[in-house]
GROMACS .gro file of C-alpha atoms in nm:
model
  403
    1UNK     CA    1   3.205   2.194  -0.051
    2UNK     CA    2   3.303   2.543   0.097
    3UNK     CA    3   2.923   2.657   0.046
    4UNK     CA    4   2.816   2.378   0.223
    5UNK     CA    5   2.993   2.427   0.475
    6UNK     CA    6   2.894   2.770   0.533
    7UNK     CA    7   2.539   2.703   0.479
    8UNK     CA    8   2.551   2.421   0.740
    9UNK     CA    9   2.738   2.710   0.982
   10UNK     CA   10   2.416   2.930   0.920
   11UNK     CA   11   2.137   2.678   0.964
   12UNK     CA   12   2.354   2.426   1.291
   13UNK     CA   13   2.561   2.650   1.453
   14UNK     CA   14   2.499   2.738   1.792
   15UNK     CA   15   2.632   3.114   1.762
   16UNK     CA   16   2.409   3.176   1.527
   17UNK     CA   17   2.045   3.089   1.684
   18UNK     CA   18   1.797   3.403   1.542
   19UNK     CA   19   1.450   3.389   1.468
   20UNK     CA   20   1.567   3.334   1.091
   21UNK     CA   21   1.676   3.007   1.234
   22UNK     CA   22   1.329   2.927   1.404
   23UNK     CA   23   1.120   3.002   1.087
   24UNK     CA   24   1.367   2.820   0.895
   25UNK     CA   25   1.302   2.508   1.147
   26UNK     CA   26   0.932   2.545   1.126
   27UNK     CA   27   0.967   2.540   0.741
   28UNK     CA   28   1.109   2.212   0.738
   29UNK     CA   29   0.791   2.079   0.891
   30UNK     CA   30   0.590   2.313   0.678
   31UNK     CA   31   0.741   2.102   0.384
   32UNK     CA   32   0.772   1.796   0.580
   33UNK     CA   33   0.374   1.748   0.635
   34UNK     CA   34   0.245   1.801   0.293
   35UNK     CA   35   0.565   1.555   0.152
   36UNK     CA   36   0.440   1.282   0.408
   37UNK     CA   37   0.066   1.356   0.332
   38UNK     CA   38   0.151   1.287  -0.039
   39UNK     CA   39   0.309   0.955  -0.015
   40UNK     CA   40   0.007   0.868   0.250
   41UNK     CA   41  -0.288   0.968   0.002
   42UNK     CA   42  -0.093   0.785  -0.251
   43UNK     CA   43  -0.053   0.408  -0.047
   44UNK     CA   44  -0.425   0.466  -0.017
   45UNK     CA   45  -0.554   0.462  -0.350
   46UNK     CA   46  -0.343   0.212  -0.426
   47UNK     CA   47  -0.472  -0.013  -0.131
   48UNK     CA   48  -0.839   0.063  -0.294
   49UNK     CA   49  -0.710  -0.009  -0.599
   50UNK     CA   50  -0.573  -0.346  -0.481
   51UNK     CA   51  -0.911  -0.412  -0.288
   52UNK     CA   52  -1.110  -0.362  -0.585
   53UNK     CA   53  -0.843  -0.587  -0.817
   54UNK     CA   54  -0.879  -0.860  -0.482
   55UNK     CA   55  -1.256  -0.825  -0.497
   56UNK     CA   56  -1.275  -0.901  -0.901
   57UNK     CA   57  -1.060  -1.178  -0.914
   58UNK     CA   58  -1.288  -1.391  -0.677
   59UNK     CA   59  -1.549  -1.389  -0.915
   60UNK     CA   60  -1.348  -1.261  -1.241
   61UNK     CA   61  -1.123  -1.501  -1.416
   62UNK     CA   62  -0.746  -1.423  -1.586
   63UNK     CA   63  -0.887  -1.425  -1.927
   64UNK     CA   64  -1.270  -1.534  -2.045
   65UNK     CA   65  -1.357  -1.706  -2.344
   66UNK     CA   66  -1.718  -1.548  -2.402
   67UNK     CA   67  -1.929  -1.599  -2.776
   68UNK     CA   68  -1.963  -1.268  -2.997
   69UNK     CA   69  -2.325  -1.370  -3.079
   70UNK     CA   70  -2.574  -1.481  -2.835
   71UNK     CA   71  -2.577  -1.520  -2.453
   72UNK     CA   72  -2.384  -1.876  -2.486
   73UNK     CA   73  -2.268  -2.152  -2.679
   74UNK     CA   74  -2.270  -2.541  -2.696
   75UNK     CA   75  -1.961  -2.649  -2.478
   76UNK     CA   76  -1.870  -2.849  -2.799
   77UNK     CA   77  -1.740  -2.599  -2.990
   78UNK     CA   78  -1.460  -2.556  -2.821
   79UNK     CA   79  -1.129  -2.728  -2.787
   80UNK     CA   80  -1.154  -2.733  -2.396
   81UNK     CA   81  -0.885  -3.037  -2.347
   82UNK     CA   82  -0.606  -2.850  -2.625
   83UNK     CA   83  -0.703  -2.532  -2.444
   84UNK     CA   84  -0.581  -2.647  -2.096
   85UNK     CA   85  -0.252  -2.810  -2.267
   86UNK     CA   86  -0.165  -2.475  -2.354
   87UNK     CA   87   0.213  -2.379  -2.162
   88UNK     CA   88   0.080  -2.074  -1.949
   89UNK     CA   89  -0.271  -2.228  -1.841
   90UNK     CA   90  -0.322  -2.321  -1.507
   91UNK     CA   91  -0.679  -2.428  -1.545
   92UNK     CA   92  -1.036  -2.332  -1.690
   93UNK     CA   93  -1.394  -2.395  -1.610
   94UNK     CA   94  -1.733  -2.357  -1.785
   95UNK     CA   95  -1.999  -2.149  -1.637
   96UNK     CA   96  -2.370  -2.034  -1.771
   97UNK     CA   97  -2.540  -1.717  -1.589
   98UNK     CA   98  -2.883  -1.542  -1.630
   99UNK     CA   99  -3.066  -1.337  -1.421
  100UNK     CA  100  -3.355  -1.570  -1.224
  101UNK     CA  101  -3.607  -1.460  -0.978
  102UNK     CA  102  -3.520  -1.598  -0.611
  103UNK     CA  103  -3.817  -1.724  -0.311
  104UNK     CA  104  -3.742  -1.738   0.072
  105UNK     CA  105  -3.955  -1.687   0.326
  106UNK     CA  106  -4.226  -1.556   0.152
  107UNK     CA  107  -3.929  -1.243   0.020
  108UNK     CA  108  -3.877  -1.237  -0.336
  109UNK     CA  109  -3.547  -1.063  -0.510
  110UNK     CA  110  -3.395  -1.066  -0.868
  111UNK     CA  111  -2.981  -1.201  -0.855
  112UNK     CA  112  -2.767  -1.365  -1.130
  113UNK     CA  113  -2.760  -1.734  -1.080
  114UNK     CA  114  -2.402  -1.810  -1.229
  115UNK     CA  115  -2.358  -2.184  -1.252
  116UNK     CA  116  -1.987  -2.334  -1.215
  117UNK     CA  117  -1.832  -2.700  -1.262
  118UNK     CA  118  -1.625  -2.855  -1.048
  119UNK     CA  119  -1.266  -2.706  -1.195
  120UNK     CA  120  -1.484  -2.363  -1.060
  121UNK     CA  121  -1.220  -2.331  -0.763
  122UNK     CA  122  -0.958  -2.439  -0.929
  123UNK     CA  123  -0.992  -2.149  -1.174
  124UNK     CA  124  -1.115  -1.885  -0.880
  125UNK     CA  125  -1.053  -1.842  -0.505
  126UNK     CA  126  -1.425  -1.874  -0.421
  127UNK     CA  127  -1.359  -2.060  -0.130
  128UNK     CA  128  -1.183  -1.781   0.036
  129UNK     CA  129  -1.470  -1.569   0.028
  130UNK     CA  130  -1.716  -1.772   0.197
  131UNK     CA  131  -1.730  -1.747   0.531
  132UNK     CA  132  -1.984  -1.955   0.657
  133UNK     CA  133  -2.069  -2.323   0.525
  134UNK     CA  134  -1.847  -2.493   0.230
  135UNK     CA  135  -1.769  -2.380  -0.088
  136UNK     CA  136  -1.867  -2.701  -0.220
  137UNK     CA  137  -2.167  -2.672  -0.433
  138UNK     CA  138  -2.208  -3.065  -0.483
  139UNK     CA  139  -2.178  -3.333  -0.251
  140UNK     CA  140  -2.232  -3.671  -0.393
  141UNK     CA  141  -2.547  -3.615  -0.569
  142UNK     CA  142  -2.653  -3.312  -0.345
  143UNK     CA  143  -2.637  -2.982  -0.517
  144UNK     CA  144  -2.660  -2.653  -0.317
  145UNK     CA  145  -2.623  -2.275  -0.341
  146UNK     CA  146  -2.350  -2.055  -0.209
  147UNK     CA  147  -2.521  -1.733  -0.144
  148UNK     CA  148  -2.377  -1.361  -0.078
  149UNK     CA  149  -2.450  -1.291   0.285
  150UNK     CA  150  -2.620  -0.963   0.182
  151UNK     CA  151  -2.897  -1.155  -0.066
  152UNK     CA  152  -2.921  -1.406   0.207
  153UNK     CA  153  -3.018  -1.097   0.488
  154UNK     CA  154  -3.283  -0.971   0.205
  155UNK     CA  155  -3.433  -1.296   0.163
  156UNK     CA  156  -3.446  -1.364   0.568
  157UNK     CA  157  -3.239  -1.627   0.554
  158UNK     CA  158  -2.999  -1.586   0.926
  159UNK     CA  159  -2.850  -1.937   0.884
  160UNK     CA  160  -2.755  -2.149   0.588
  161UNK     CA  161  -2.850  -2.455   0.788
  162UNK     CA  162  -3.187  -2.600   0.700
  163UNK     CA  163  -3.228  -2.309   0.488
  164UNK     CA  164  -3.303  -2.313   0.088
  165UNK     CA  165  -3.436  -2.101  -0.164
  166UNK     CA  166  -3.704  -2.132  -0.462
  167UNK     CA  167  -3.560  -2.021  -0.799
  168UNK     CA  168  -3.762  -1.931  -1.076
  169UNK     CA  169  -3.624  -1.879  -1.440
  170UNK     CA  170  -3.817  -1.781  -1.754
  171UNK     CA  171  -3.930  -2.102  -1.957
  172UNK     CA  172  -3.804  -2.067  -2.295
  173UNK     CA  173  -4.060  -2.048  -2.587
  174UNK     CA  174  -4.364  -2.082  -2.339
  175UNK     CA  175  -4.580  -1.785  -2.308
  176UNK     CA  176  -4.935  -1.845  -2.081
  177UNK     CA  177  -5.126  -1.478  -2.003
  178UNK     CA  178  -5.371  -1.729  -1.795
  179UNK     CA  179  -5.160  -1.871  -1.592
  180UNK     CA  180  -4.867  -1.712  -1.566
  181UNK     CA  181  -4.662  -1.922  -1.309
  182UNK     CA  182  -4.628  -2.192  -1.628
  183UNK     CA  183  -4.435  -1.947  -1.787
  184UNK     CA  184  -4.131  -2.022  -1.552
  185UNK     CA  185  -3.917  -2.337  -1.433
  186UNK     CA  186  -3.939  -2.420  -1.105
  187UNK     CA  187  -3.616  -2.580  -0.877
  188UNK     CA  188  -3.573  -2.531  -0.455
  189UNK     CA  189  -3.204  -2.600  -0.360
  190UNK     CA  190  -3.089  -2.573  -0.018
  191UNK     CA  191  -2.820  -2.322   0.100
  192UNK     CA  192  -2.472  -2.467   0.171
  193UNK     CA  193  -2.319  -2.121   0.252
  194UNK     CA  194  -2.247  -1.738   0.239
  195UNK     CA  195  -2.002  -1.553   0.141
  196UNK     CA  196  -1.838  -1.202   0.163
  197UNK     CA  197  -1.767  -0.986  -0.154
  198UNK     CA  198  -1.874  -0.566  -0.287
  199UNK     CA  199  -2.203  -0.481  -0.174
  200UNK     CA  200  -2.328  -0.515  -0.565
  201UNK     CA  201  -2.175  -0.905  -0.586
  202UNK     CA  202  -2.305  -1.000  -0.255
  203UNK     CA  203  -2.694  -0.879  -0.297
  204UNK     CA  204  -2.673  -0.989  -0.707
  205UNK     CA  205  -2.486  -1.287  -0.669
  206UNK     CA  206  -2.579  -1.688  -0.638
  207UNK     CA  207  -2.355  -1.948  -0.757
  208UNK     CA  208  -2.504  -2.340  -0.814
  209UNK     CA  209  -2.376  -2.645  -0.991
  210UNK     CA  210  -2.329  -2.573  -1.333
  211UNK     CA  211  -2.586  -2.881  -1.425
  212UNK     CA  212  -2.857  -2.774  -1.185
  213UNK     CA  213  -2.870  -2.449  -1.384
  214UNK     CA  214  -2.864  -2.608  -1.728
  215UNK     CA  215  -3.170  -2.814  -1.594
  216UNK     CA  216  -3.321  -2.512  -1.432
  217UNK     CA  217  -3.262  -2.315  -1.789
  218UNK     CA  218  -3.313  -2.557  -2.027
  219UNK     CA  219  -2.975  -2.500  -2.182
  220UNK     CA  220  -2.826  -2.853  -2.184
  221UNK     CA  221  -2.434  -2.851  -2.235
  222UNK     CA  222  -2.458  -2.484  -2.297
  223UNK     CA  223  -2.235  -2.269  -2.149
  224UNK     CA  224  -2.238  -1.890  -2.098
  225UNK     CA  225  -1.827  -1.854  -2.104
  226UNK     CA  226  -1.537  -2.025  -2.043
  227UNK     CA  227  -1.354  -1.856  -1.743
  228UNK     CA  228  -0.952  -1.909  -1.784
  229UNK     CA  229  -0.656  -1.903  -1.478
  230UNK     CA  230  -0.281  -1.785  -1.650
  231UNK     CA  231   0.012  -1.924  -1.443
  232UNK     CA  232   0.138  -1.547  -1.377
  233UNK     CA  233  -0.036  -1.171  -1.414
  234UNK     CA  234   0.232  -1.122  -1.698
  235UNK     CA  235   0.147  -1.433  -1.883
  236UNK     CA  236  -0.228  -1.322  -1.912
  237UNK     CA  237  -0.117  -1.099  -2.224
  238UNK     CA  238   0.115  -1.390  -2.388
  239UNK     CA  239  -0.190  -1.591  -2.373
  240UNK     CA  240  -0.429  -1.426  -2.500
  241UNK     CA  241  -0.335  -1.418  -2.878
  242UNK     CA  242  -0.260  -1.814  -2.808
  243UNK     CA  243  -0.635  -1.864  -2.672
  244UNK     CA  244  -0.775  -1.620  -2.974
  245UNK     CA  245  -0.629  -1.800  -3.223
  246UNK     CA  246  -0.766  -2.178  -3.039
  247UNK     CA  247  -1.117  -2.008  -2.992
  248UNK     CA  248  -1.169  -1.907  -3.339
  249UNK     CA  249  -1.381  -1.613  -3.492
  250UNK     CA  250  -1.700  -1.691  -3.294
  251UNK     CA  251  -1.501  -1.626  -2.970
  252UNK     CA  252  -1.376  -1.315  -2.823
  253UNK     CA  253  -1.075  -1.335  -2.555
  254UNK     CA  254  -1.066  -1.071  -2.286
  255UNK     CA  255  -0.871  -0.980  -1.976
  256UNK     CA  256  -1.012  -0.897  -1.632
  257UNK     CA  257  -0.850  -0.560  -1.671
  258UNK     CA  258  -1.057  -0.511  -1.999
  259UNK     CA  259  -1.367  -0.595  -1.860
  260UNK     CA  260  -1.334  -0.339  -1.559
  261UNK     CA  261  -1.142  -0.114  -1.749
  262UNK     CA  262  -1.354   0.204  -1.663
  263UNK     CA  263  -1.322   0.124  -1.297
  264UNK     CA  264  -0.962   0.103  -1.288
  265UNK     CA  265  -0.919   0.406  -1.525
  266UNK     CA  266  -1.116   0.598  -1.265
  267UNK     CA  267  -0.914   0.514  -0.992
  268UNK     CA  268  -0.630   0.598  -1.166
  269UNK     CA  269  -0.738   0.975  -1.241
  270UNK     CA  270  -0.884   0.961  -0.882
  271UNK     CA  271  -0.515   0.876  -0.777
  272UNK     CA  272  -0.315   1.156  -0.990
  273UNK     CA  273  -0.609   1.383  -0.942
  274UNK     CA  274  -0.544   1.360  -0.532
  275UNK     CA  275  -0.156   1.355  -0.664
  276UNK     CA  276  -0.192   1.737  -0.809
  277UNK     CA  277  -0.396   1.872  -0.544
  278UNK     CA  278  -0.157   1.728  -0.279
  279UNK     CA  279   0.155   1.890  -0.457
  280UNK     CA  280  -0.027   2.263  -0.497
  281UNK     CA  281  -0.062   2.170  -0.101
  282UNK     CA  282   0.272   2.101  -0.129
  283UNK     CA  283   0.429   2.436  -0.349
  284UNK     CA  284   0.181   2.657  -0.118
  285UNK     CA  285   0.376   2.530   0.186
  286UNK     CA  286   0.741   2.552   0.012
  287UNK     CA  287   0.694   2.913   0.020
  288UNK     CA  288   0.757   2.917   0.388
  289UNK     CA  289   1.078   2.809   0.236
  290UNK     CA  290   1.116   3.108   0.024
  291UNK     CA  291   1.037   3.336   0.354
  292UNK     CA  292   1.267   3.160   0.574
  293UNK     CA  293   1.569   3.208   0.328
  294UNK     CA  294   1.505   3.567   0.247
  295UNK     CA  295   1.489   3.698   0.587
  296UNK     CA  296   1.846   3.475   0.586
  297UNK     CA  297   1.978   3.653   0.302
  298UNK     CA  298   1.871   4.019   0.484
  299UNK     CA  299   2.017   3.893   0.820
  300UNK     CA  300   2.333   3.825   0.636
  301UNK     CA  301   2.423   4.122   0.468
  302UNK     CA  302   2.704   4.158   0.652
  303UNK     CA  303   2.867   3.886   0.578
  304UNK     CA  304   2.820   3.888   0.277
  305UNK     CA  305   3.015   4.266   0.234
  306UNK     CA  306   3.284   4.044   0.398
  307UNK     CA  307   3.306   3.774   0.169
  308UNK     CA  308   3.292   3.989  -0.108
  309UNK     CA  309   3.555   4.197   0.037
  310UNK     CA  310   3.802   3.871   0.066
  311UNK     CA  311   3.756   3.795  -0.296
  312UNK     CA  312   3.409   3.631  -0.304
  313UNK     CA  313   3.262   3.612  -0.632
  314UNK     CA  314   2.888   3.694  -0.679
  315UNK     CA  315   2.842   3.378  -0.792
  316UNK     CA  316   2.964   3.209  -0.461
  317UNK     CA  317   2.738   3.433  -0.274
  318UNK     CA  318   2.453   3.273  -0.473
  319UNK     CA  319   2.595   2.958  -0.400
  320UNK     CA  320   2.639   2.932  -0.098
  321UNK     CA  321   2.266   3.077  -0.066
  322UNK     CA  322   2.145   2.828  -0.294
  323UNK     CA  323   2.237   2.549  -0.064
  324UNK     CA  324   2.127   2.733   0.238
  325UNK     CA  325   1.753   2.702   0.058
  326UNK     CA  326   1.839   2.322  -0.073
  327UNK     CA  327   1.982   2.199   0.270
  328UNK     CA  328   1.628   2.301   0.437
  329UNK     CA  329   1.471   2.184   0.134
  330UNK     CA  330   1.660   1.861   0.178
  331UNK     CA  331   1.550   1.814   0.581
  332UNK     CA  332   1.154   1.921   0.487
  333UNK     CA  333   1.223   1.683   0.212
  334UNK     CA  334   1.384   1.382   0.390
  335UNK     CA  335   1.178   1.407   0.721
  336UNK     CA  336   0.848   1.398   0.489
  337UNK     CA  337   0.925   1.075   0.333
  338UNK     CA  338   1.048   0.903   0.598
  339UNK     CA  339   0.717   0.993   0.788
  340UNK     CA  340   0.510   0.953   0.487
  341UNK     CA  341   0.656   0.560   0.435
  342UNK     CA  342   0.670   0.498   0.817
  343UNK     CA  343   0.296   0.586   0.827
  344UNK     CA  344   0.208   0.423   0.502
  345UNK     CA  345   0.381   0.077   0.583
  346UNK     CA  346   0.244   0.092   0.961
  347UNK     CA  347  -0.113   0.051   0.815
  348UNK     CA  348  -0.051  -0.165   0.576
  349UNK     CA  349   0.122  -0.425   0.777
  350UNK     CA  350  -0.071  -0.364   1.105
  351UNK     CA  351  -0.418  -0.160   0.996
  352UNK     CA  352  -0.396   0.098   1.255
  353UNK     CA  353  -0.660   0.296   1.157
  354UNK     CA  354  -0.971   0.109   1.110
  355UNK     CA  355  -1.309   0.199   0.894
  356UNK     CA  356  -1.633   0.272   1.116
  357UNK     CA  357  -1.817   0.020   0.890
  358UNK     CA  358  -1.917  -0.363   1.001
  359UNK     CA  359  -2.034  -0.400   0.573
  360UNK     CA  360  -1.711  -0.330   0.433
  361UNK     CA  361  -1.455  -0.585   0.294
  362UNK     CA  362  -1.218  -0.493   0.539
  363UNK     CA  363  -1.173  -0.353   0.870
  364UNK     CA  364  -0.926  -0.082   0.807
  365UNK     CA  365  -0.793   0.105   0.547
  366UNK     CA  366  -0.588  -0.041   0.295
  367UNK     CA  367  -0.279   0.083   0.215
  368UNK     CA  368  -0.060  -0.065  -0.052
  369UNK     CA  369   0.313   0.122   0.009
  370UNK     CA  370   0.477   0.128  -0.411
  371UNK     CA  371   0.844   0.282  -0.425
  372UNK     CA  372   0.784   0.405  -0.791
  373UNK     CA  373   0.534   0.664  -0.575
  374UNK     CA  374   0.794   0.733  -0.389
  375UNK     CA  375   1.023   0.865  -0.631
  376UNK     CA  376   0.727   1.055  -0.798
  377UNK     CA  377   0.690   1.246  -0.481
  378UNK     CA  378   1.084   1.293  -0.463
  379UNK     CA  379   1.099   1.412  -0.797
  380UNK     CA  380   0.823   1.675  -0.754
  381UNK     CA  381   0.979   1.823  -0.443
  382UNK     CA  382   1.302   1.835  -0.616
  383UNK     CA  383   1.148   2.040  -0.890
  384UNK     CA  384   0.925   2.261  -0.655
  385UNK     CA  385   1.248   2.278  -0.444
  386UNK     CA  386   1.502   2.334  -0.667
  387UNK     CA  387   1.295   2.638  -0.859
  388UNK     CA  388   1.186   2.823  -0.565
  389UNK     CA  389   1.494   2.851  -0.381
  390UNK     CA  390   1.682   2.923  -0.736
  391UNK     CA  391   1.426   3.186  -0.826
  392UNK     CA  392   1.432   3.375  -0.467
  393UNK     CA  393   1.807   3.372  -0.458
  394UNK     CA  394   1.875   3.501  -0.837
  395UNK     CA  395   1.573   3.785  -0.730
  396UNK     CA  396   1.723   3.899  -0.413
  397UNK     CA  397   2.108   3.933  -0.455
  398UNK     CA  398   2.162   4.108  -0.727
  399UNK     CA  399   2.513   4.244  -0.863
  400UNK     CA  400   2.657   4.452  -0.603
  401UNK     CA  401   2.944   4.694  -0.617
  402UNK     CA  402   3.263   4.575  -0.431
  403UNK     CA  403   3.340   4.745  -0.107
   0.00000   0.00000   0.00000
């Protein structure tokens, strides 16, 4: 306590204002900026990263139930009704995809053509990504298209009322060299609405009734995979064994995290990439720290005879300069993070700073504030801290002879 006390004298006290204790200020917010900076670059990764989970999971189930052989599989041969008994199941729908060529207004374009029941948006939250015209992709005995607003923009289409589109998919085991129309299956379905995803969804995207597409593909009850909704993120693990083991050998079970695992695994190196770059920002600017304290240490001298002269061991000398160098430490250190999660909440709650882009999925940036980065970036000062101001204490008072 008596070195604290001392080094609180040197840093606070009004008798002792020097231009020691101006550089020592202006090392706080050396320290202070990078700290903040850290905690900032780390909310926004994890804001992408939560934009990019968001974005998946309108069109990417919990868990899907897809065949190990073949593009799909009679509907038959699985257990659908014992499936959806299972405890952690919330719900589960059938869908069949290939890629179809698409007609409007004389434009032609190539998009996947995923068809979906009517459990679809029970299973996915399709219906919050359309933004203009119903999700509903059957009405009574009118089917219709949901479009991405993108494809929809290639194809000319401005409005989804009155509009429709030609789709064309490959007849199966029909070849004609002479007339090579016959070689595909013909449907026109109007549009009953766009919605708003990625870039790569929203151009390659068009989602039907699942029983137009069987007609249009000449897959009756065929299915391409069976698209699964757990009751919680942590029961998607519990249930997969369960749904493996239902499913059988001709089945494979995976998780939505599986099936974009190299996206999220580059994020994450993106993220502690940033992370290590930030903190050699970081020990670069501490050493304003280790400036500040030895020009202390010199101004000091003095004292220091006099301490040792009253009985002052050299050890309480290094002391009490030791948390000198923590207590700035401590103020760089405490003014960064408070900045750094002011800033970092601020955007997320309120978007502050917006993105100059009218195609993106959202206006500003995202920012997703965790605590466990917080105490990442705490510990790492610590260290940085704690070794520096150790290392330039221990260097420059050495043993000396009592007066």
């Amino acid at each position: 306590m008596l070195t604290l006390f001392f080094a609180r004298r040197y840093l606070f006290s009004p008798k002792s204002r020097s231009v020691v204790n101006r550089i020592a200020a202006l090392s706080v917010a050396a320290v202070a900026i990078p700290v903040a900076a850290m905690i900032v670059l780390l909310s926004v990764i994890n804001g992408f990263e939560a934009l990019i989970r968001g974005s998946n999971a309108l069109f990417d189930a919990d868990l899907r139930i897809a065949p190990v052989e073949g593009s799909t599989f009679a509907l038959a041969e699985l257990d659908t009704a014992a499936l959806v008994r299972l405890d952690r199941v919330e719900a589960a729908t059938a869908v069949l995809e290939e890629r179809i060529l698409l007609e409007a207004n004389g434009r032609r374009v190539t998009a996947t053509l995923r068809g979906a029941d009517d459990r679809y948006g029970e299973v996915l939250p399709f219906a919050e990504a359309v933004t203009a015209g119903e999700a509903t992709l059957r009405v009574g005995d009118l089917e219709r298209l949901v479009v991405g607003r993108a494809l929809a923009t290639q194809l000319g289409i401005r409005s989804h009322v009155g509009a429709s589109m030609r789709l064309y998919a490959v007849r199966r085991n029909s070849f004609s060299s002479l007339l090579p129309f016959e070689n595909y299956t013909l449907r026109t379905l109007p549009v009953g609405g766009f919605f708003e995803a990625d870039y790569d969804t929203e151009t390659g995207t068009v989602v039907a009734p699942l029983h137009a597409v069987q007609q249009l593909l000449d897959r009756t009850d065929r299915a391409s995979a069976l698209l699964v909704r757990a009751s919680s993120p942590e029961a998607v693990e519990r249930l997969r064994p369960q749904l493996a083991a239902l499913a059988g050998d001709r089945f494979r079970v995976e998780t939505r995290e599986e099936r974009s695992a190299s996206i999220y695994r580059l994020v994450r190196y993106e993220k502690w990439g940033v992370f290590f770059i930030a903190l050699m920002v970081l020990v670069d600017a501490a050493f304003s720290i280790v400036g500040a304290l030895s020009m202390l240490i010199l101004e000091k001298r003095d004292e220091r005879l006099t301490l040792r002269a009253l009985g002052a061991s050299d050890g309480f000398v290094r002391a009490l300069f030791r948390c000198e160098g923590y207590l700035i430490c401590a103020l760089g250190g405490a003014c960064g993070l408070l900045l750094g999660t002011a800033l970092s909440l601020a955007q997320q709650h309120f978007g502050l700073v917006e993105i100059p882009a009218d195609s993106f999925l959202t206006k500003s940036y995202p920012v997703e504030f965790r605590f466990s980065d917080l105490l990442v970036v705490l510990f790492s000062f610590a260290l940085v801290a704690w070794s520096l101001v150790f290392v330039t204490v221990h260097t420059m008072i050495q043993k000396e002879p009592r007066p």
